[in-house]
PDB file of C-alpha atoms in Angstrom:
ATOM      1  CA  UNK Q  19      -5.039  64.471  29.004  1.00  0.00           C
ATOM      2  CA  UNK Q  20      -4.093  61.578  31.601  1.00  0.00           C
ATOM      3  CA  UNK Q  21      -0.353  61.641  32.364  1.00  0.00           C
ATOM      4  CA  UNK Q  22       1.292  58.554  34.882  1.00  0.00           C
ATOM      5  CA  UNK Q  23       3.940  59.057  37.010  1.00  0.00           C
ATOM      6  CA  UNK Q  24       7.045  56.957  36.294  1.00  0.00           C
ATOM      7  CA  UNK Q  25       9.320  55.345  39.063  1.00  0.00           C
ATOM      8  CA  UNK Q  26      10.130  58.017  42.027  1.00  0.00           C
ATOM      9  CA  UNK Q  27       6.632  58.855  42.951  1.00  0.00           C
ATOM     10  CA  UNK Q  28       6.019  55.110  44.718  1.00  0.00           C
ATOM     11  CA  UNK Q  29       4.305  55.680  48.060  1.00  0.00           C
ATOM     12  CA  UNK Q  30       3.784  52.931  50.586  1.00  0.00           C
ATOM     13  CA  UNK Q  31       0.364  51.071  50.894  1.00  0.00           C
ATOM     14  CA  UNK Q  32      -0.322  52.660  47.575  1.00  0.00           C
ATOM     15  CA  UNK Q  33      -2.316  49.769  46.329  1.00  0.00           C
ATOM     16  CA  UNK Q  34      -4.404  49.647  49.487  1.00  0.00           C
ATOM     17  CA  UNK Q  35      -7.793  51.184  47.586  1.00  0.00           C
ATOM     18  CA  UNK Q  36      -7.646  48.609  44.514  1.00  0.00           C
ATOM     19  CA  UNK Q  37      -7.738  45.270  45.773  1.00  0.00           C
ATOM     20  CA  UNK Q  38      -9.880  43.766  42.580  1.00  0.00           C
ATOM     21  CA  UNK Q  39      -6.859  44.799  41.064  1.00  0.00           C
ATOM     22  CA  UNK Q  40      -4.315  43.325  43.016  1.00  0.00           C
ATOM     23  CA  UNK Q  41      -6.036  40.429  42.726  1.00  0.00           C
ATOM     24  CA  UNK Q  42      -6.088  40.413  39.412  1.00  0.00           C
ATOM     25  CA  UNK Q  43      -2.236  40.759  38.838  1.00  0.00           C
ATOM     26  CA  UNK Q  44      -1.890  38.158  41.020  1.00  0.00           C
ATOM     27  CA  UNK Q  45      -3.924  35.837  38.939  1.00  0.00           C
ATOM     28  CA  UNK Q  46      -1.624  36.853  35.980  1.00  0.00           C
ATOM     29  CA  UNK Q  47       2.168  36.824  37.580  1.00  0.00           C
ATOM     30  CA  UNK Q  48       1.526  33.982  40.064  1.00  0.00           C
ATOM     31  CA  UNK Q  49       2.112  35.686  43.255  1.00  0.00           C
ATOM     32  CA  UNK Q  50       0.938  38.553  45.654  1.00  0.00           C
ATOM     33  CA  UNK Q  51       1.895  42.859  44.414  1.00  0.00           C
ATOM     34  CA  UNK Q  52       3.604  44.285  47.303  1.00  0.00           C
ATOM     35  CA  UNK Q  53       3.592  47.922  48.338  1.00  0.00           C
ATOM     36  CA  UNK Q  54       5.199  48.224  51.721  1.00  0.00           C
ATOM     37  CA  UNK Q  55       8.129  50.198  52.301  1.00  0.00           C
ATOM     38  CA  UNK Q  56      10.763  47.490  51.932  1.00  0.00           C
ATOM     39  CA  UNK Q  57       9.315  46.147  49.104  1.00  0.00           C
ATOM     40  CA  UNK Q  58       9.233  49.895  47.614  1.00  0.00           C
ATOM     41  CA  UNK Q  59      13.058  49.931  47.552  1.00  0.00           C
ATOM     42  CA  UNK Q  60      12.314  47.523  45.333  1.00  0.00           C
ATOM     43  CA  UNK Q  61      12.255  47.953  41.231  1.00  0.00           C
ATOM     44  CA  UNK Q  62      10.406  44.981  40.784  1.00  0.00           C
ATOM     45  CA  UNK Q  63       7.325  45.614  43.226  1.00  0.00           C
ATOM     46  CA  UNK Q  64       7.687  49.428  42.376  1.00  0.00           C
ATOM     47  CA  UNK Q  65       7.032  48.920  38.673  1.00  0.00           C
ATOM     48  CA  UNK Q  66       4.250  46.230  39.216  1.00  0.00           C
ATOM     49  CA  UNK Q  67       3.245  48.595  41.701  1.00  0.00           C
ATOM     50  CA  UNK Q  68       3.015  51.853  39.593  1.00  0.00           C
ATOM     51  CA  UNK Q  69       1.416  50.059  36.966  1.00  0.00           C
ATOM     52  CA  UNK Q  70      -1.437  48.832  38.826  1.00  0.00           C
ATOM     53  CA  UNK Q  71      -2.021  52.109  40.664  1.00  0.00           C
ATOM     54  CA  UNK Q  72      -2.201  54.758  37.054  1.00  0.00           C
ATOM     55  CA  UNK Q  73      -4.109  51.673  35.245  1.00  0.00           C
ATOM     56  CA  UNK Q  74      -7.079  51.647  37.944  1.00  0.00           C
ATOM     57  CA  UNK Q  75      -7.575  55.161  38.642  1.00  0.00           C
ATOM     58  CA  UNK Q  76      -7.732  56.073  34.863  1.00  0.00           C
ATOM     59  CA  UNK Q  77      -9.949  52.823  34.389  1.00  0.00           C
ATOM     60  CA  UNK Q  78     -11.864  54.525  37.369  1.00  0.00           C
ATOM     61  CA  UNK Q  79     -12.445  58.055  35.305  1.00  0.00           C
ATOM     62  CA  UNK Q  80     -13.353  56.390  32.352  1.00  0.00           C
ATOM     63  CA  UNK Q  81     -16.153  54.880  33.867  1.00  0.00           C
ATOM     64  CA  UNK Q  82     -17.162  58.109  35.347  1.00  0.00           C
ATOM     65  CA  UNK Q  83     -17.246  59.241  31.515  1.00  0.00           C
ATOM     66  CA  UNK Q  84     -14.178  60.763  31.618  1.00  0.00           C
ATOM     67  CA  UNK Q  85     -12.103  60.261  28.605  1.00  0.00           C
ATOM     68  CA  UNK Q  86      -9.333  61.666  27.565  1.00  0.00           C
ATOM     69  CA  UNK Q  87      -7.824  62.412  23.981  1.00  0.00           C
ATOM     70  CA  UNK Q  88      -4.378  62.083  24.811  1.00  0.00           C
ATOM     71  CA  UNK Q  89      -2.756  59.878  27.362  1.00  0.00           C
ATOM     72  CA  UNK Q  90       1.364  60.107  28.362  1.00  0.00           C
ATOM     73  CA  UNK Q  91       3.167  57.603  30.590  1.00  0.00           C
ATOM     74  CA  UNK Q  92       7.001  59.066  32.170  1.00  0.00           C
ATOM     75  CA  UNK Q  93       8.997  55.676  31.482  1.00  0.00           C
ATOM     76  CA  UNK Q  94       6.591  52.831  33.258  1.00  0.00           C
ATOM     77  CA  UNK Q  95       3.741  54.987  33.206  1.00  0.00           C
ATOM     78  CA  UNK Q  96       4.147  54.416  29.402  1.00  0.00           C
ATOM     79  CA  UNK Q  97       2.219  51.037  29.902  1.00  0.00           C
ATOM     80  CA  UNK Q  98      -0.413  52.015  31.773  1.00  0.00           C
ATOM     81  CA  UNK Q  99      -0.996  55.006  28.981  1.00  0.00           C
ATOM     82  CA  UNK Q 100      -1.115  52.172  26.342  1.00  0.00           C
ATOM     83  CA  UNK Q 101      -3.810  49.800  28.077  1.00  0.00           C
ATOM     84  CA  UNK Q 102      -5.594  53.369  28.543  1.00  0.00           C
ATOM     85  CA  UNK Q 103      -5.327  53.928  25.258  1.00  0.00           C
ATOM     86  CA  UNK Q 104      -6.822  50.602  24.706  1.00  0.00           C
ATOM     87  CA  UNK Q 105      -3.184  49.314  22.815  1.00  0.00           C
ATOM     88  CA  UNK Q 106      -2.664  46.589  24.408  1.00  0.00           C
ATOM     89  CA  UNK Q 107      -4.699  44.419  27.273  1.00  0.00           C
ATOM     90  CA  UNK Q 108      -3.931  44.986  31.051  1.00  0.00           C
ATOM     91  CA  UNK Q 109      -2.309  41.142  31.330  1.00  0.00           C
ATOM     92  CA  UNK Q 110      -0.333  41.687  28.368  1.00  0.00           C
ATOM     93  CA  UNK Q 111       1.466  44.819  29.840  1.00  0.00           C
ATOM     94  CA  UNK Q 112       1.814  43.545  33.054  1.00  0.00           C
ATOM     95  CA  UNK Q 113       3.552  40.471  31.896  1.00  0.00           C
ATOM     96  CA  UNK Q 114       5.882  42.879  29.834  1.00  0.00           C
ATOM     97  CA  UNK Q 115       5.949  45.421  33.339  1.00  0.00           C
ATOM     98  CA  UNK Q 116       6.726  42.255  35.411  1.00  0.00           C
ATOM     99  CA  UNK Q 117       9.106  41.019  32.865  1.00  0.00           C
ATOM    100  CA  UNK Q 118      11.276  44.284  32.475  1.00  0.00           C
ATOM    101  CA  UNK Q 119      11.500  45.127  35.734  1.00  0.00           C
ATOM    102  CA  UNK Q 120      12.466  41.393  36.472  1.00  0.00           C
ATOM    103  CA  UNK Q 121      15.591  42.572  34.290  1.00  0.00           C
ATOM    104  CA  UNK Q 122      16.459  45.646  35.947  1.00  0.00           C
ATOM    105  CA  UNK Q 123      16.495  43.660  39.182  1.00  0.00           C
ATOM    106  CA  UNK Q 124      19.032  40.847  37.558  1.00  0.00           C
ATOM    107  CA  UNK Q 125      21.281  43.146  35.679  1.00  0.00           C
ATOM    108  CA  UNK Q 126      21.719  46.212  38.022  1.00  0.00           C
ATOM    109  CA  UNK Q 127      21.225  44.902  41.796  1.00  0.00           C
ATOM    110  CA  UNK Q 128      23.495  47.570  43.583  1.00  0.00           C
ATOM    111  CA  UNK Q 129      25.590  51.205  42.348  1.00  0.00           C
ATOM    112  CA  UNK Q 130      23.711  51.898  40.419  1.00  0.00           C
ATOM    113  CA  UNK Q 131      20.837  54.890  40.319  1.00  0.00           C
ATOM    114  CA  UNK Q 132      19.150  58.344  38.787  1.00  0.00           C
ATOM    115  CA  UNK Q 133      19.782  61.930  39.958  1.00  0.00           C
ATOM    116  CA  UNK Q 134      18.479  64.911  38.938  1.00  0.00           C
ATOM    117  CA  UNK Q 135      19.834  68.572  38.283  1.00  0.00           C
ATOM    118  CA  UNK Q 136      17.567  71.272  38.914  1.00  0.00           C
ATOM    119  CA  UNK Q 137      18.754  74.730  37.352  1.00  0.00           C
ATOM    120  CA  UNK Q 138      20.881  73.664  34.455  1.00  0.00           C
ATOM    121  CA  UNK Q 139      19.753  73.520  30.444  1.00  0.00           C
ATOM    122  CA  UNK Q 140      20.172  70.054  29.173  1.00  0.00           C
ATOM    123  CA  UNK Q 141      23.140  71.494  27.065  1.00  0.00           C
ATOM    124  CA  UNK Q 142      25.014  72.413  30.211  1.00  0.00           C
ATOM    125  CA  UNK Q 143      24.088  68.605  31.808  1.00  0.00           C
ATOM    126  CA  UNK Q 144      25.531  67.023  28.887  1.00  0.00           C
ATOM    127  CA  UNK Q 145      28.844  69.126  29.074  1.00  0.00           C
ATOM    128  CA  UNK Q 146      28.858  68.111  32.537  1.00  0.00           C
ATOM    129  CA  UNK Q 147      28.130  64.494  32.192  1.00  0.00           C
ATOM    130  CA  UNK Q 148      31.496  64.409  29.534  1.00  0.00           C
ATOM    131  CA  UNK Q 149      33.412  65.701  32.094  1.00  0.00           C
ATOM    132  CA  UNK Q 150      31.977  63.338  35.099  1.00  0.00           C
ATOM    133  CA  UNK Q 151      31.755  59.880  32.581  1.00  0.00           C
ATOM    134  CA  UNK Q 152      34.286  57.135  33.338  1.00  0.00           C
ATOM    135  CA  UNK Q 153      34.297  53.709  31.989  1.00  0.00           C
ATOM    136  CA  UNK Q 154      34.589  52.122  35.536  1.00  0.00           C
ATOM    137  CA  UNK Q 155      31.655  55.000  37.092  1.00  0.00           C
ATOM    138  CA  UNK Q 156      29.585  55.744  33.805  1.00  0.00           C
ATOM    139  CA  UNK Q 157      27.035  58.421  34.092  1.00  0.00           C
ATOM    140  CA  UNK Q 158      25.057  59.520  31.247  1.00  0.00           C
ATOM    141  CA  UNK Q 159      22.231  62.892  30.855  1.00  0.00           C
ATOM    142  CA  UNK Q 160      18.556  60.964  30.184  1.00  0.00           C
ATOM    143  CA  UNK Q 161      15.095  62.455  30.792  1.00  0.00           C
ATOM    144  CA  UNK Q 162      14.364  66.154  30.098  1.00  0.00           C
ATOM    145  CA  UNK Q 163      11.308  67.369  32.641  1.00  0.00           C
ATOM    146  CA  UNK Q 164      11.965  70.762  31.436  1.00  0.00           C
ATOM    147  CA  UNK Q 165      13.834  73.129  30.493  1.00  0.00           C
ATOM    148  CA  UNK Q 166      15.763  73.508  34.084  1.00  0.00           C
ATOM    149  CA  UNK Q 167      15.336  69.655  35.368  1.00  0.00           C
ATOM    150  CA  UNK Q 168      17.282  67.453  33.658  1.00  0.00           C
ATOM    151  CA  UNK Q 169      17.816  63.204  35.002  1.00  0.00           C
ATOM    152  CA  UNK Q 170      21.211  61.382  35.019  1.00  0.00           C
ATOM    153  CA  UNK Q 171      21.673  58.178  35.224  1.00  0.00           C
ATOM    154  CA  UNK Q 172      24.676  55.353  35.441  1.00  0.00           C
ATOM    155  CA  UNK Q 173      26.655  54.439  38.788  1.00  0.00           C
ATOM    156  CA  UNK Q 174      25.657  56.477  42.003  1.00  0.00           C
ATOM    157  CA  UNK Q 175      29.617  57.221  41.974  1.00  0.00           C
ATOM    158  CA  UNK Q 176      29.465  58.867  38.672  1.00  0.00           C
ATOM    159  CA  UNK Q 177      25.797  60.813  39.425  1.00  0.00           C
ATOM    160  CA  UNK Q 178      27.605  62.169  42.488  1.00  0.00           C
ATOM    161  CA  UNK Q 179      30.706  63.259  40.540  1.00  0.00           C
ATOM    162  CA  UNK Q 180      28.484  64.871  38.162  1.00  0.00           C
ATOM    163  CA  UNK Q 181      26.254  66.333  40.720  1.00  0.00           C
ATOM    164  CA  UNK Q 182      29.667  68.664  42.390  1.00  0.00           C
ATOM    165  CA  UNK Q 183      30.414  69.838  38.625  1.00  0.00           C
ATOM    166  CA  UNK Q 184      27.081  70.599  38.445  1.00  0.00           C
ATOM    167  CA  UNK Q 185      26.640  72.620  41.833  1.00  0.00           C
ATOM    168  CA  UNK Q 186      30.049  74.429  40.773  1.00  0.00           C
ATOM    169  CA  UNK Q 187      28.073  75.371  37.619  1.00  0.00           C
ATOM    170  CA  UNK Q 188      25.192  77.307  39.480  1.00  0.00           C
ATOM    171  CA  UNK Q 189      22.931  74.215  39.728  1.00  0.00           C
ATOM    172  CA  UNK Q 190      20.070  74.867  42.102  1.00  0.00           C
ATOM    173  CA  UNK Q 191      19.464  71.494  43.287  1.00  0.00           C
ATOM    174  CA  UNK Q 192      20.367  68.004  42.654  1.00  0.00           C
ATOM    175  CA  UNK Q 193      18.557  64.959  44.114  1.00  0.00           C
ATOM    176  CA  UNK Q 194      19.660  61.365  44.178  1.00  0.00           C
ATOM    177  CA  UNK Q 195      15.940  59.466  42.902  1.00  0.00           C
ATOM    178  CA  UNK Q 196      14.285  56.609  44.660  1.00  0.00           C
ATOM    179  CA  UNK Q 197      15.499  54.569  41.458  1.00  0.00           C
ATOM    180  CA  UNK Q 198      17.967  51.955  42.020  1.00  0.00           C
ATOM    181  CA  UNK Q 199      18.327  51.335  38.365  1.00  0.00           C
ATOM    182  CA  UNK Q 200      20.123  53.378  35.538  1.00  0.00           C
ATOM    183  CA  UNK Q 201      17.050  53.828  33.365  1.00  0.00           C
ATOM    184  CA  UNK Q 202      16.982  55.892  30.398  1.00  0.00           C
ATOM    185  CA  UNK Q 203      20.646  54.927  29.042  1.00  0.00           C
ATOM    186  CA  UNK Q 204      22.731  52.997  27.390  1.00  0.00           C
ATOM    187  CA  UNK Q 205      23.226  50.307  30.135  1.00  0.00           C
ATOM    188  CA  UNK Q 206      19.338  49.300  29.726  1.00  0.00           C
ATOM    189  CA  UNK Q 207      20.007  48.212  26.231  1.00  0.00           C
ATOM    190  CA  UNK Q 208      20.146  44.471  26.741  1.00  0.00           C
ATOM    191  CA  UNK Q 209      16.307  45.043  27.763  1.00  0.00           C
ATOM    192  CA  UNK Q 210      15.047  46.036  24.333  1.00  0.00           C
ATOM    193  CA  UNK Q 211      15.394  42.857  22.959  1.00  0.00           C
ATOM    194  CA  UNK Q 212      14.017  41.106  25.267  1.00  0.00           C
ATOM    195  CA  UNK Q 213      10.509  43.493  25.664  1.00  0.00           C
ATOM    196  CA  UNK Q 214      10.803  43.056  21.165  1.00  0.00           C
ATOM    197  CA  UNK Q 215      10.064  39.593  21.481  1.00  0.00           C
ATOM    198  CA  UNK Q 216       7.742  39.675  23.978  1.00  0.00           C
ATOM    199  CA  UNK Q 217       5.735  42.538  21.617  1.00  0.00           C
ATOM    200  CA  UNK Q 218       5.907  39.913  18.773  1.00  0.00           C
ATOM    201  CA  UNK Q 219       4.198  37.723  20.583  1.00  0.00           C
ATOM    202  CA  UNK Q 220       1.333  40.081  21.643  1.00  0.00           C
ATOM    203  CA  UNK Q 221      -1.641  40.979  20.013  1.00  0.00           C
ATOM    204  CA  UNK Q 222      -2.140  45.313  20.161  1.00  0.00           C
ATOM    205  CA  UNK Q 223      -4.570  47.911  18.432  1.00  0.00           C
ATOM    206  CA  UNK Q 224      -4.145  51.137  17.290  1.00  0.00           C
ATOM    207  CA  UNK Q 225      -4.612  53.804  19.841  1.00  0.00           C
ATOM    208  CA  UNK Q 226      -8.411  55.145  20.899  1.00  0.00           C
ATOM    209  CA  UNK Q 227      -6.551  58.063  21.709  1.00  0.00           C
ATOM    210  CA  UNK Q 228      -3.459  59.986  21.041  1.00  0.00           C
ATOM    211  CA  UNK Q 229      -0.261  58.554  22.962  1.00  0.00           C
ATOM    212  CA  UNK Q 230       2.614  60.893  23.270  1.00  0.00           C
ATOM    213  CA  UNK Q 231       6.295  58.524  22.450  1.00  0.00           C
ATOM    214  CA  UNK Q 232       8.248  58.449  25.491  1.00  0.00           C
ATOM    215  CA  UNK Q 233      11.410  58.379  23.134  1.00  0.00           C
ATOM    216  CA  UNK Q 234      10.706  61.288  20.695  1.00  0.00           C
ATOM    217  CA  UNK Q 235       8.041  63.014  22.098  1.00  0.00           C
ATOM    218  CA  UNK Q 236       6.026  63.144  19.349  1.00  0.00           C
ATOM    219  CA  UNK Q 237       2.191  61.915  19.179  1.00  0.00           C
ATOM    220  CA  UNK Q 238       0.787  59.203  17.302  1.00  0.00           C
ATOM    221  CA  UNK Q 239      -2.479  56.499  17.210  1.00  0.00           C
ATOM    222  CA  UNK Q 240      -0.200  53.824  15.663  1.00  0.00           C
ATOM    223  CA  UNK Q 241       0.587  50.314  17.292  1.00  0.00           C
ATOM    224  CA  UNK Q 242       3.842  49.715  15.844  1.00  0.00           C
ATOM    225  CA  UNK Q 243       5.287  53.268  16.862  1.00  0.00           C
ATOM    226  CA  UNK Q 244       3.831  52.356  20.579  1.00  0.00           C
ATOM    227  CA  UNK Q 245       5.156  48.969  20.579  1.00  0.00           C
ATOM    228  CA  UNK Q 246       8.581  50.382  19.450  1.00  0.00           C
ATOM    229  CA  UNK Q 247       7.834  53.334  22.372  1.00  0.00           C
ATOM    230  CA  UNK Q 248       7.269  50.580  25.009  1.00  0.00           C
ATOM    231  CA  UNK Q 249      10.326  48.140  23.746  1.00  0.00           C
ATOM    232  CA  UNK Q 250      13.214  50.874  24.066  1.00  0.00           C
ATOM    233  CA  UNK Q 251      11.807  53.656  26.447  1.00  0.00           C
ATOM    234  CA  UNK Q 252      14.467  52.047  29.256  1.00  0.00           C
ATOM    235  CA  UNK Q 253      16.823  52.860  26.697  1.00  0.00           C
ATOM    236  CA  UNK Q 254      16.237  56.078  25.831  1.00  0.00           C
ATOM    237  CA  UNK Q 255      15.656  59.523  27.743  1.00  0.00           C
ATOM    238  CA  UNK Q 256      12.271  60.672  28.225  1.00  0.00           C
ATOM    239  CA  UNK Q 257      11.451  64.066  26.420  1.00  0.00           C
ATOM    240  CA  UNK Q 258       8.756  64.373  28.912  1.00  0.00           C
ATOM    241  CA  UNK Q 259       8.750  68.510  28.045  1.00  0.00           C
ATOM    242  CA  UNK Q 260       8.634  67.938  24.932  1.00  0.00           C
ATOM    243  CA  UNK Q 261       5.768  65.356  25.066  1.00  0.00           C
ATOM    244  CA  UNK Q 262       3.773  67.871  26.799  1.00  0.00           C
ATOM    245  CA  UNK Q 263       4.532  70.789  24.648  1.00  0.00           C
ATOM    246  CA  UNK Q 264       3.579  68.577  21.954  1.00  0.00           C
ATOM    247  CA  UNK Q 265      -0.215  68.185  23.586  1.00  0.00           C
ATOM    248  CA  UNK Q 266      -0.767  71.639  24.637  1.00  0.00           C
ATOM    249  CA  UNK Q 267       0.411  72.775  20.796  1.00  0.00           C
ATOM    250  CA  UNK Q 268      -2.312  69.720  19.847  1.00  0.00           C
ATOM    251  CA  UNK Q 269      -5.151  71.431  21.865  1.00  0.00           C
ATOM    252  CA  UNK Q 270      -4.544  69.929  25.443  1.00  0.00           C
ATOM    253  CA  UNK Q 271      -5.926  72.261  28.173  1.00  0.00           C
ATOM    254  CA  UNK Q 272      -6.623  69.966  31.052  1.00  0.00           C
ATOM    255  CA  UNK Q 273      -4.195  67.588  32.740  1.00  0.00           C
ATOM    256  CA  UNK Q 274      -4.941  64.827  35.098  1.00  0.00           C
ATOM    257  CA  UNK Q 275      -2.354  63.361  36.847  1.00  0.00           C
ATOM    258  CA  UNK Q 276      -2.798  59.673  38.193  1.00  0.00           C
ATOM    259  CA  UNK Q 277      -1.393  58.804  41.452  1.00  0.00           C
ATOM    260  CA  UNK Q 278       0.634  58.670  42.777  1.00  0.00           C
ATOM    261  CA  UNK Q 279       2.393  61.635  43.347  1.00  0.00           C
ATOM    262  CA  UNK Q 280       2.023  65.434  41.779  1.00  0.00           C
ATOM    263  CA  UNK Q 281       5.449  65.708  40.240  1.00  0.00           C
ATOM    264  CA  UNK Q 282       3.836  65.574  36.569  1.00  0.00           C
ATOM    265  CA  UNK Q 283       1.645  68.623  37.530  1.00  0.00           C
ATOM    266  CA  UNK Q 284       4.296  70.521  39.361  1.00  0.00           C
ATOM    267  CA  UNK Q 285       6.340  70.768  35.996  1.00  0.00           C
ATOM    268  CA  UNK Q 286       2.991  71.171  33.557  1.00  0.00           C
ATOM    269  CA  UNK Q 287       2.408  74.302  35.838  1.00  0.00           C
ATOM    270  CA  UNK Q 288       6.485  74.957  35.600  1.00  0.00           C
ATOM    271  CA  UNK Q 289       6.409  74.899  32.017  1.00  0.00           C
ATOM    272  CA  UNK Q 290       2.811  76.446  31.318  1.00  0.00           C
ATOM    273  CA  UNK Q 291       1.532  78.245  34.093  1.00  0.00           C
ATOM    274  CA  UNK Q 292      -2.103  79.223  32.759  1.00  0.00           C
ATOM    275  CA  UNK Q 293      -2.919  75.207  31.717  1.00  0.00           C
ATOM    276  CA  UNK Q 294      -4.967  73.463  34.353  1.00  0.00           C
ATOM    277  CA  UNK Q 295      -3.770  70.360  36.000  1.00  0.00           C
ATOM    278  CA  UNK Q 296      -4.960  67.707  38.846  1.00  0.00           C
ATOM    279  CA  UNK Q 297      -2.936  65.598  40.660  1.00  0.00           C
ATOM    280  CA  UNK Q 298      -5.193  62.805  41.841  1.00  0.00           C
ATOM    281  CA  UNK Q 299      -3.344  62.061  45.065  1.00  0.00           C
ATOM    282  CA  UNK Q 300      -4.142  65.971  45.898  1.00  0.00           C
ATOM    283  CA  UNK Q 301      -7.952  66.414  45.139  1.00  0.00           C
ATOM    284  CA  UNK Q 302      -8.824  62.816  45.366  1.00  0.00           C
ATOM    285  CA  UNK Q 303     -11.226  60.879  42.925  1.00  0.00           C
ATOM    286  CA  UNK Q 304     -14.301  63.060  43.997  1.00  0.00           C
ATOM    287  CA  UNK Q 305     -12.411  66.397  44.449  1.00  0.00           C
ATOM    288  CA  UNK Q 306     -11.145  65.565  40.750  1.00  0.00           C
ATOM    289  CA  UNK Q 307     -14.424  64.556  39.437  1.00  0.00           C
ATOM    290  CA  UNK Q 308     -15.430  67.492  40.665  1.00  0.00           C
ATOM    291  CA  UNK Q 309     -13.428  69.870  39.229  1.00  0.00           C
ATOM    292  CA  UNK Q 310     -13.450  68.933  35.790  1.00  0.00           C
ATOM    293  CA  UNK Q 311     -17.266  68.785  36.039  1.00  0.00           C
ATOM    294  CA  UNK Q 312     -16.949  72.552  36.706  1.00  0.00           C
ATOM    295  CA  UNK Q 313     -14.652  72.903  33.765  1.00  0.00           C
ATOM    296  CA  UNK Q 314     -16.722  71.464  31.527  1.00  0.00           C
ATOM    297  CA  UNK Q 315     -19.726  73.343  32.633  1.00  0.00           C
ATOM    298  CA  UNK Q 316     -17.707  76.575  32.325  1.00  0.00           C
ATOM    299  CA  UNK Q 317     -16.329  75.279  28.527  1.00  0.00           C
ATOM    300  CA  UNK Q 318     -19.931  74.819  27.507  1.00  0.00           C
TER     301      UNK Q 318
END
């Protein structure tokens, strides 16, 4: 299974190894990707960013022969999944990448954010997030990592508030996100309109492959569910346990993580301990390659 990191895991000069692809997405949004630091803080250049980075490498593997029979995306690494997948064409989904995060940049400029809580069932975050939720500071539970890592999102004022309930509740650890955007709630719901009509106007396939729904977690081959999956998954939380429970229960047993990053491996191995998983940006392309050429050999 291919999994791609979602906004978070941006590292500078990320793009620095794929320049046919930068070149490409310049060709298709009419100016230069960025990946320097400042531009990192960035939503827009992040997304474009994150997009180009999961699309290559897996393009990469796939050449090598590697394919794999599921693919998952966490939020903007649902786009890459669907190109990998063979859903929709790269331009397409970087016109709709460029396009939503484009929004996010508009609508939410400043106070605004993700957290996480580390420590906590998503029952306890959500009595925590009633008690923390103002009109003027919303704050609202979204993605479930697993069973102990729950996201917030909504105004950094209201993530903070609900971060000291949470640390009075036993919390282990809460982190304010490299996301300056409240992703994953309500407050993104003006976007789903706006990716709809864009989808309309977009020609997709069904799936090579199975795609795991960022917004239920369940998996499917079928174009409309993924082009519903990519219109509202700003809106919705990510049942990212879920959608990996779902694939091990479905016969996954080896998952590769695309870069950057290794937080999508460090909760597979959270969550199922005896499953193997790469992160990319760990073993690199040949230390990966490498690895599941052993596997294979060993399956066999």
């Amino acid at each position: 299974m291919f999994t791609f990191p979602g906004q978070g895991s941006q590292t500078p000069n990320m793009l620095q190894d794929i320049p046919a692809y930068v070149e490409r997405a310049a060709e298709v949004i009419g100016v230069m990707p960025r990946d320097d630091e400042l531009a990192l803080t960035s939503t827009l250049w992040t997304q474009v960013a994150l997009f180009l980075k999961g699309t290559a490498v897996a393009d990469e593997f796939m050449k090598q022969g590697v394919i794999p029979y599921f693919v998952a995306g966490h939020s903007i690494g649902a786009y890459s999944a669907a190109v990998t997948a063979g859903v929709i064409s790269f331009e397409d989904a970087l016109r709709m990448v460029w396009g939503r995060a484009q929004w996010m940049d508009r609508a939410y400029p400043a106070g605004y954010g993700m957290g996480i809580i580390m420590g906590l069932t998503k029952e306890e975050v959500e009595r925590i997030v009633v008690q923390a939720h103002s009109d003027e500071s919303p704050v609202y539970r979204s993605n479930v990592n697993g069973e102990l890592q729950v996201a917030l999102s909504g105004t950094v004022e209201g993530i903070s508030r609900a971060f000291e309930l949470a640390k009075q509740r036993g919390a282990s650890k809460t982190i304010h996100l490299k996301v300056p955007v409240p992703s994953h709630s309500p407050l993104m719901e003006g976007l789903t309109s706006e990716l709809s009509g864009m989808l309309e106007r977009i020609p997709l396939q069904d799936a090579k492959m199975t795609y795991l729904l960022n917004h239920t977690g369940r998996p499917t081959r079928s174009r409309q569910k993924i082009a519903e999956d990519l219109a509202v998954n700003a809106v919705y939380p990510v049942c990212w346990h879920d959608m990996t429970t779902v694939s091990v229960e479905s016969g996954a047993d080896c998952f590769i993580e695309m870069p950057p990053g290794h937080t999508l491996t460090g909760l597979l191995k959270q969550a199922h301990p005896c499953l193997r998983g790469i992160a990319v940006d760990e073993t690199g392309m040949e230390g990966a390659l490498y690895l599941i050429r052993k596997w294979e050999a060993q399956a066999e």
